[in-house]
CSV table of C-alpha atoms and ligand atoms in Angstrom, one decimal:
chain,number,residue,atom,x,y,z
A,1,MET,CA,83.2,31.3,114.5
A,2,GLN,CA,81.8,34.7,114.5
A,3,GLU,CA,85.1,35.9,112.8
A,4,ILE,CA,84.7,33.4,110.2
A,5,GLU,CA,81.2,34.5,109.3
A,6,ARG,CA,82.1,38.0,109.6
A,7,TYR,CA,85.1,37.9,107.0
A,8,ALA,CA,83.8,34.9,104.8
A,9,ARG,CA,83.7,36.8,101.8
A,10,HIS,CA,87.3,37.5,102.2
A,11,VAL,CA,88.2,34.4,103.3
A,12,LEU,CA,86.7,32.9,100.0
A,13,ILE,CA,88.9,34.6,97.9
A,14,PRO,CA,91.9,32.2,97.0
A,15,ASP,CA,94.5,34.8,97.7
A,16,VAL,CA,93.3,36.0,101.0
A,17,GLY,CA,91.7,32.8,102.6
A,18,MET,CA,92.3,32.0,106.4
A,19,GLU,CA,96.0,33.3,106.2
A,20,GLY,CA,95.2,36.4,104.7
A,21,GLN,CA,92.5,37.3,107.4
A,22,ARG,CA,94.7,36.3,110.0
A,23,ARG,CA,97.5,38.8,108.5
A,24,LEU,CA,94.8,41.5,108.9
A,25,LYS,CA,93.9,40.5,112.3
A,26,ASN,CA,97.7,40.8,113.3
A,27,ALA,CA,98.0,44.3,111.5
A,28,ARG,CA,98.5,47.6,112.8
A,29,VAL,CA,97.8,50.4,110.6
A,30,LEU,CA,98.1,54.1,111.5
A,31,VAL,CA,95.9,56.5,109.8
A,32,VAL,CA,96.7,60.1,110.0
A,33,GLY,CA,93.9,62.3,109.5
A,34,ALA,CA,90.4,61.4,110.3
A,35,GLY,CA,89.0,63.8,107.6
A,36,GLY,CA,87.6,63.1,104.1
A,37,LEU,CA,90.5,60.4,103.2
A,38,GLY,CA,90.6,59.0,106.3
A,39,SER,CA,87.1,58.5,106.6
A,40,ALA,CA,86.8,56.0,103.8
A,41,ALA,CA,90.0,54.6,104.7
A,42,LEU,CA,89.0,54.1,108.2
A,43,MET,CA,85.5,52.4,107.5
A,44,TYR,CA,86.9,49.9,105.3
A,45,LEU,CA,90.0,48.9,107.4
A,46,ALA,CA,88.0,48.3,110.2
A,47,ALA,CA,85.3,46.4,108.1
A,48,ALA,CA,88.2,44.4,106.9
A,49,GLY,CA,89.6,43.3,110.1
A,50,VAL,CA,92.6,45.2,110.5
A,51,GLY,CA,93.2,44.4,114.0
A,52,THR,CA,94.6,47.4,115.3
A,53,ILE,CA,93.7,50.9,113.7
A,54,GLY,CA,95.2,54.1,114.9
A,55,VAL,CA,93.7,57.3,114.4
A,56,VAL,CA,95.6,60.4,114.5
A,57,ASP,CA,93.8,63.8,114.5
A,58,ALA,CA,93.6,66.7,117.1
A,59,ASP,CA,90.7,68.5,115.4
A,60,VAL,CA,87.1,68.8,116.1
A,61,VAL,CA,84.2,67.8,113.7
A,62,GLU,CA,83.0,70.9,111.8
A,63,LEU,CA,79.9,71.0,110.1
A,64,SER,CA,81.5,72.1,106.7
A,65,ASN,CA,83.4,68.4,107.2
A,66,LEU,CA,80.4,66.3,106.9
A,67,GLN,CA,80.0,67.0,103.2
A,68,ARG,CA,82.8,64.5,102.8
A,69,GLN,CA,83.7,63.1,106.1
A,70,VAL,CA,81.6,60.2,106.5
A,71,VAL,CA,82.9,58.7,109.5
A,72,HIS,CA,81.5,61.8,111.4
A,73,GLY,CA,77.7,62.6,111.8
A,74,VAL,CA,75.6,65.5,112.8
A,75,ALA,CA,76.0,64.7,116.4
A,76,ASP,CA,79.6,64.8,116.3
A,77,VAL,CA,80.0,68.0,115.5
A,78,GLY,CA,82.3,69.8,118.1
A,79,ARG,CA,83.5,66.4,119.2
A,80,LEU,CA,87.2,65.3,118.6
A,81,LYS,CA,87.3,63.6,115.4
A,82,SER,CA,89.4,60.7,116.7
A,83,GLU,CA,87.0,60.1,119.5
A,84,SER,CA,84.1,60.4,116.8
A,85,ALA,CA,85.5,58.1,114.5
A,86,ALA,CA,86.7,55.6,117.1
A,87,GLN,CA,83.1,55.3,118.2
A,88,ARG,CA,82.1,55.1,114.8
A,89,LEU,CA,84.8,52.1,113.8
A,90,ALA,CA,83.8,50.4,117.1
A,91,ALA,CA,80.2,50.5,116.0
A,92,ALA,CA,81.1,49.1,112.6
A,93,ASN,CA,83.5,46.2,113.8
A,94,PRO,CA,83.8,45.5,117.8
A,95,LEU,CA,86.5,43.1,116.9
A,96,VAL,CA,89.2,45.8,115.8
A,97,ARG,CA,91.1,47.7,118.0
A,98,VAL,CA,90.9,51.3,117.8
A,99,VAL,CA,94.2,53.3,119.4
A,100,ARG,CA,93.3,57.0,119.5
A,101,HIS,CA,96.2,59.8,119.1
A,102,ASP,CA,94.5,62.9,119.8
A,103,VAL,CA,97.4,65.0,119.1
A,104,ARG,CA,98.9,67.0,116.1
A,105,ILE,CA,101.7,64.9,115.0
A,106,ASP,CA,104.8,66.5,114.8
A,107,SER,CA,108.7,66.0,114.8
A,108,ALA,CA,108.5,65.5,118.2
A,109,ASN,CA,106.0,62.6,118.3
A,110,ALA,CA,106.0,61.5,115.1
A,111,LEU,CA,108.7,58.5,115.2
A,112,GLU,CA,107.4,57.3,118.8
A,113,ILE,CA,103.8,56.9,117.3
A,114,ILE,CA,104.8,55.5,114.0
A,115,ALA,CA,107.1,53.1,115.3
A,116,GLY,CA,104.0,51.1,116.9
A,117,TYR,CA,102.4,50.5,113.5
A,118,ASP,CA,103.1,48.4,110.3
A,119,LEU,CA,102.3,51.1,107.8
A,120,VAL,CA,101.2,54.6,107.7
A,121,LEU,CA,98.3,55.9,105.8
A,122,ASP,CA,98.1,59.7,104.9
A,123,GLY,CA,95.1,61.1,104.9
A,124,THR,CA,96.5,64.6,105.7
A,125,ASP,CA,95.5,67.7,103.7
A,126,ASN,CA,98.8,69.6,104.3
A,127,PHE,CA,102.3,70.0,103.0
A,128,PRO,CA,103.8,70.3,106.4
A,129,THR,CA,102.3,67.0,107.5
A,130,ARG,CA,103.1,65.0,104.3
A,131,TYR,CA,106.9,65.9,104.6
A,132,LEU,CA,107.0,65.0,108.1
A,133,LEU,CA,105.3,61.5,107.6
A,134,ASN,CA,107.7,61.0,104.5
A,135,ASP,CA,110.7,61.5,106.5
A,136,ALA,CA,109.5,59.6,109.6
A,137,CYS,CA,108.7,56.5,107.0
A,138,VAL,CA,111.6,56.6,105.5
A,139,LEU,CA,113.7,56.6,108.5
A,140,LEU,CA,111.8,53.9,110.2
A,141,GLY,CA,111.4,51.9,107.1
A,142,LYS,CA,107.9,51.8,106.7
A,143,PRO,CA,105.4,52.1,103.8
A,144,ASN,CA,103.3,55.1,103.7
A,145,VAL,CA,100.1,54.9,101.7
A,146,TRP,CA,99.5,58.3,100.4
A,147,GLY,CA,96.6,60.1,99.0
A,148,SER,CA,95.8,63.8,97.8
A,149,ILE,CA,92.8,65.4,96.8
A,150,TYR,CA,91.7,68.7,95.4
A,151,ARG,CA,88.5,69.6,93.7
A,152,PHE,CA,88.2,67.1,91.1
A,153,ASP,CA,91.5,65.7,91.2
A,154,GLY,CA,93.2,62.9,93.3
A,155,GLN,CA,96.2,61.1,93.4
A,156,THR,CA,97.8,58.3,95.2
A,157,SER,CA,100.6,56.3,95.8
A,158,ILE,CA,102.8,54.1,98.2
A,159,TRP,CA,106.1,56.1,99.3
A,160,TRP,CA,108.7,53.2,100.2
A,161,ALA,CA,112.0,53.8,100.2
A,162,GLN,CA,113.3,50.4,100.5
A,163,HIS,CA,111.3,49.5,97.5
A,164,GLY,CA,110.7,52.4,95.5
A,165,PRO,CA,110.8,56.3,95.8
A,166,CYS,CA,109.5,58.6,98.6
A,167,TYR,CA,107.2,61.4,98.5
A,168,ARG,CA,110.4,63.6,98.4
A,169,CYS,CA,112.1,61.8,95.6
A,170,VAL,CA,109.0,62.9,93.4
A,171,PHE,CA,107.9,65.9,95.0
A,172,PRO,CA,111.3,67.3,96.4
A,173,VAL,CA,110.3,70.8,97.0
A,174,PRO,CA,106.9,72.1,98.6
A,175,PRO,CA,105.5,74.7,96.5
A,176,PRO,CA,105.7,78.2,97.5
A,177,PRO,CA,103.5,79.4,100.2
A,178,GLY,CA,100.6,80.6,98.8
A,179,LEU,CA,100.7,79.3,95.6
A,180,VAL,CA,98.5,76.0,96.1
A,181,PRO,CA,94.9,76.6,98.0
A,182,SER,CA,94.0,73.8,100.2
A,183,CYS,CA,90.6,72.1,100.2
A,184,ALA,CA,89.6,74.5,102.8
A,185,GLU,CA,90.0,77.3,100.5
A,186,GLY,CA,89.8,75.4,97.2
A,187,GLY,CA,86.8,73.3,97.6
A,188,VAL,CA,86.7,69.7,96.9
A,189,LEU,CA,84.1,67.5,95.7
A,190,GLY,CA,83.0,65.1,98.5
A,191,VAL,CA,82.8,61.6,96.9
A,192,LEU,CA,86.3,62.1,95.5
A,193,CYS,CA,87.5,61.4,99.0
A,194,ALA,CA,85.9,57.9,98.9
A,195,ALA,CA,87.4,57.3,95.4
A,196,ILE,CA,91.1,58.1,96.6
A,197,GLY,CA,90.4,57.1,100.5
A,198,SER,CA,89.4,53.6,99.3
A,199,ILE,CA,92.1,53.0,96.9
A,200,GLN,CA,94.3,53.9,99.8
A,201,ALA,CA,92.7,51.3,102.2
A,202,ALA,CA,93.0,48.7,99.2
A,203,GLU,CA,96.5,49.1,99.1
A,204,ALA,CA,97.0,48.7,102.8
A,205,VAL,CA,95.0,45.5,102.8
A,206,LYS,CA,97.1,44.3,99.8
A,207,LEU,CA,100.2,45.4,101.4
A,208,ILE,CA,99.4,43.5,104.8
A,209,VAL,CA,98.1,40.3,102.9
A,210,GLY,CA,101.0,40.2,100.3
A,211,ILE,CA,99.0,40.1,97.3
A,212,GLY,CA,99.0,42.0,93.7
A,213,ASP,CA,101.4,44.8,92.6
A,214,PRO,CA,101.4,47.4,95.2
A,215,LEU,CA,101.5,51.1,93.9
A,216,VAL,CA,105.2,51.4,94.7
A,217,GLY,CA,107.0,53.5,91.9
A,218,ARG,CA,103.5,54.4,90.2
A,219,LEU,CA,101.6,57.6,90.8
A,220,LEU,CA,97.8,57.0,90.3
A,221,VAL,CA,96.2,60.2,89.2
A,222,HIS,CA,92.3,60.7,88.9
A,223,ASP,CA,90.3,63.3,87.3
A,224,ALA,CA,86.7,62.8,88.6
A,225,LEU,CA,85.4,64.8,85.8
A,226,ARG,CA,86.8,63.0,83.0
A,227,GLN,CA,86.5,60.1,85.1
A,228,SER,CA,89.8,59.1,83.8
A,229,TRP,CA,92.5,57.1,85.9
A,230,ASP,CA,96.1,57.4,84.8
A,231,THR,CA,99.5,55.5,85.9
A,232,LEU,CA,102.6,57.7,85.8
A,233,ALA,CA,105.9,55.7,86.7
A,234,VAL,CA,107.9,57.3,89.3
A,235,HIS,CA,111.3,57.0,90.2
A,236,LYS,CA,113.6,57.0,93.3
A,237,ASN,CA,115.8,60.3,93.2
A,238,PRO,CA,119.6,58.9,94.1
A,239,ASP,CA,120.1,62.3,95.3
A,240,CYS,CA,116.8,62.6,97.2
A,241,VAL,CA,117.8,64.5,100.6
A,242,VAL,CA,116.2,61.9,102.9
A,243,CYS,CA,116.4,58.5,101.1
A,244,GLY,CA,119.4,59.3,98.8
A,245,GLU,CA,122.6,58.0,98.4
A,246,SER,CA,123.9,61.0,101.1
A,247,PRO,CA,120.8,62.3,102.9
A,248,THR,CA,121.0,65.3,104.3
A,249,VAL,CA,117.6,64.9,106.4
A,250,THR,CA,118.5,62.5,109.0
A,251,GLU,CA,116.2,63.5,111.4
A,252,LEU,CA,112.8,65.0,111.7
A,253,VAL,CA,112.3,68.7,111.1
A,254,ASP,CA,109.4,70.6,112.9
A,255,TYR,CA,108.0,71.9,109.7
A,256,GLN,CA,105.2,73.6,111.3
A,257,ASP,CA,107.5,76.0,112.9
A,258,SER,CA,108.8,77.1,109.4
A,259,CYS,CA,106.2,78.8,107.4
A,260,ALA,CA,108.3,78.4,104.4
A,261,VAL,CA,107.4,75.2,103.9
A,262,THR,CA,103.9,75.5,105.0
A,263,PRO,CA,102.0,76.8,102.1
A,264,LEU,CA,98.8,74.7,103.3
A,265,ALA,CA,99.0,76.5,106.7
A,266,ASP,CA,96.0,78.0,105.8
A,267,ALA,CA,94.1,74.6,106.6
A,268,GLY,CA,94.5,75.5,110.1
A,269,MET,CA,98.2,75.3,111.4
A,270,PRO,CA,98.2,77.4,114.2
A,271,GLY,CA,101.1,80.2,113.9
A,272,CYS,CA,101.5,79.9,110.4
A,273,SER,CA,98.5,82.2,109.2
A,274,VAL,CA,101.1,84.8,107.9
A,275,PRO,CA,103.6,83.2,105.4
A,276,ALA,CA,107.2,84.5,106.5
A,277,ALA,CA,108.9,83.4,102.8
A,278,ALA,CA,109.5,86.7,101.3
A,279,GLY,CA,109.6,90.3,101.9
A,280,GLY,CA,108.8,90.5,105.4
A,281,ALA,CA,106.0,90.7,107.8
A,282,VAL,CA,102.5,92.3,106.4
A,283,PRO,CA,100.7,94.5,108.6
A,284,GLN,CA,97.7,92.7,110.3
A,285,ILE,CA,94.5,93.7,111.7
A,286,SER,CA,92.2,91.8,113.9
A,287,ALA,CA,88.6,91.2,112.9
A,288,LEU,CA,87.6,93.1,116.4
A,289,GLU,CA,89.9,96.0,115.6
A,290,LEU,CA,88.5,96.4,112.0
A,291,ALA,CA,85.0,96.2,113.4
A,292,ASP,CA,86.0,99.0,115.8
A,293,LEU,CA,87.5,100.8,112.7
A,294,LEU,CA,84.4,100.3,110.5
A,295,SER,CA,81.8,101.3,113.4
A,296,ASP,CA,83.8,104.6,114.0
A,297,LYS,CA,82.0,106.9,111.5
A,298,GLY,CA,85.0,109.5,111.8
A,299,ALA,CA,87.9,107.1,111.2
A,300,SER,CA,86.3,104.6,109.1
A,301,SER,CA,85.5,107.3,106.2
A,302,GLY,CA,88.6,106.2,104.3
A,303,VAL,CA,89.0,102.7,105.0
A,304,LEU,CA,88.7,100.6,101.5
A,305,LEU,CA,88.1,96.8,102.0
A,306,VAL,CA,89.4,94.4,99.6
A,307,ASP,CA,88.4,91.0,99.1
A,308,VAL,CA,90.4,88.8,97.0
A,309,ARG,CA,88.3,85.8,97.1
A,310,GLY,CA,86.2,84.0,94.5
A,311,GLY,CA,82.6,84.6,94.0
A,312,ASN,CA,81.6,81.3,95.3
A,313,GLU,CA,83.2,82.2,98.5
A,314,ARG,CA,82.0,85.7,98.6
A,315,ALA,CA,78.4,84.1,98.4
A,316,ILE,CA,79.0,82.3,101.4
A,317,ALA,CA,80.2,84.8,103.8
A,318,GLY,CA,81.8,88.2,103.7
A,319,ILE,CA,82.3,91.6,105.0
A,320,ALA,CA,79.7,94.2,103.8
A,321,GLY,CA,81.2,97.1,101.4
A,322,ALA,CA,84.2,95.1,100.4
A,323,GLN,CA,85.3,95.3,96.9
A,324,ALA,CA,85.7,92.4,95.1
A,325,ILE,CA,89.4,92.0,93.3
A,326,HIS,CA,90.5,88.8,92.9
A,327,LEU,CA,93.9,87.4,94.2
A,328,ASP,CA,94.4,86.5,90.4
A,329,GLU,CA,94.4,90.2,89.4
A,330,PHE,CA,97.0,91.0,92.1
A,331,ARG,CA,99.4,88.1,90.6
A,332,SER,CA,98.7,89.4,86.9
A,333,GLY,CA,99.1,93.3,88.1
A,334,THR,CA,95.8,94.6,87.2
A,335,ALA,CA,94.7,95.0,90.7
A,336,VAL,CA,96.8,97.9,91.4
A,337,SER,CA,95.6,100.4,89.1
A,338,LYS,CA,92.1,99.8,90.9
A,339,ILE,CA,93.4,100.7,94.4
A,340,PRO,CA,93.5,104.3,95.5
A,341,PHE,CA,97.1,105.0,97.0
A,342,ASP,CA,95.7,107.9,99.1
A,343,GLN,CA,93.6,105.6,101.2
A,344,PRO,CA,94.2,103.0,104.0
A,345,VAL,CA,93.6,99.4,102.6
A,346,VAL,CA,92.3,96.4,104.6
A,347,VAL,CA,92.7,93.1,102.3
A,348,LEU,CA,90.9,90.1,103.3
A,349,CYS,CA,90.4,86.3,102.3
A,350,LYS,CA,88.9,83.0,103.8
A,351,VAL,CA,91.5,82.8,106.9
A,352,GLY,CA,94.2,85.3,106.2
A,353,LEU,CA,96.9,83.9,103.8
A,354,ARG,CA,95.7,85.1,100.2
A,355,SER,CA,95.1,88.4,101.6
A,356,VAL,CA,98.9,88.4,102.9
A,357,GLU,CA,99.8,87.7,99.4
A,358,ALA,CA,97.7,90.4,97.7
A,359,ALA,CA,98.7,93.1,100.7
A,360,ARG,CA,102.5,92.5,99.9
A,361,ILE,CA,102.2,92.9,96.5
A,362,LEU,CA,100.2,96.3,97.2
A,363,ILE,CA,103.2,97.3,99.5
A,364,GLU,CA,105.6,96.5,97.3
A,365,ALA,CA,104.0,98.6,94.5
A,366,GLY,CA,104.4,101.4,97.0
A,367,HIS,CA,101.3,101.7,98.7
A,368,PRO,CA,101.9,103.3,102.2
A,369,ASP,CA,98.9,102.0,104.3
A,370,VAL,CA,97.7,98.1,103.9
A,371,ARG,CA,96.8,95.7,106.2
A,372,SER,CA,95.7,92.0,106.0
A,373,LEU,CA,92.7,90.9,108.0
A,374,GLN,CA,94.4,88.4,110.5
A,375,GLY,CA,92.1,85.5,110.4
A,376,GLY,CA,90.0,86.3,107.4
A,377,VAL,CA,86.5,86.0,107.1
A,378,LEU,CA,86.3,83.1,109.4
A,379,ALA,CA,87.7,85.4,112.4
A,380,TRP,CA,85.2,87.9,111.3
A,381,VAL,CA,82.3,85.4,111.5
A,382,ASP,CA,83.7,83.9,114.8
A,383,ASP,CA,84.3,87.3,116.4
A,384,VAL,CA,82.1,90.0,114.9
A,385,ASP,CA,79.0,88.3,112.7
A,386,PRO,CA,78.6,84.9,113.9
A,387,ALA,CA,75.0,84.9,111.9
A,388,GLN,CA,77.1,84.3,108.9
A,389,PRO,CA,78.1,80.4,108.1
A,390,ARG,CA,81.6,79.1,108.2
A,391,TYR,CA,82.8,77.0,105.4
B,1,ZN,ZN1,113.4,59.9,98.6
């Protein structure tokens, strides 16, 4: 009886009714990422009465998450996101079973985890996991309700190889490392997560109940500045490497081991802070080594610090005395003439990915002594100057 009252506004909808609500109760949805998209999706899936909700996340809540990850609160900072989210969902709807997966999903565990669910909701923020989830869903025949956000732009679609294109059909090749900044580096309008994440939840509910036209074969593109929503038709690619006629991807690849396909490794993938895609390794310097170098008056006399971040980032945290030369100036070639070649250079950014790209450009231009600050300004804040904010 309590259930009927709780879900009355669903049951009243003729297309949902008791049968639809029963389907929701019997459904098992896996939400990968309890971040911005996951926050909105998780809250509404739980409220809707999806009987089993899996939450995959190995990260802990950080203060800078709270601007958009509304499933977590101030008291949750430092806790596992999966734990925080599970507690919040239990408070919202104790009738829902929440299954925590406190792991980073990878090629070794993805199939086993996903196999226990009816559909996947991709709330991740990085390309390796997106390709991994896509491939796993294709191999298992599960629908993948995908969303993506950056600054003011959002995209969402359902990848379901049996009925339409998969993610690889539409995005066959990841962008080159460093080309696309992550939300961690580029920023995102917090409420955009709610817009896209709730659409993902709506699509999941539609699939479960079996109503309406799912976003299969359609890419929904949202621009929050123009407040526009456009729908693009997307098609299955017969040559797709995973769902095409002659697939070459027949098992999962551990993308996290291959920095060549981890452009968003910057978001926090261990072991991938240095893209190895081209030109060999760039020499690194740790924050502590740099602090020693700068405090050693004799040796530091010649070191030039170059900060390749934008002004908004530099206003939050930085290293005193660094010269600001934006990464775009390295890419366009104008930075090289601004930097003396007879002086050691340390390049820095937020986490040490953009700085590697800039350092490589300097090295290729013939500079003999360039290093990249490993872990970037965040490492500097953690290890040397904790009074500054993280972001
Ligand atoms: Zn495909």
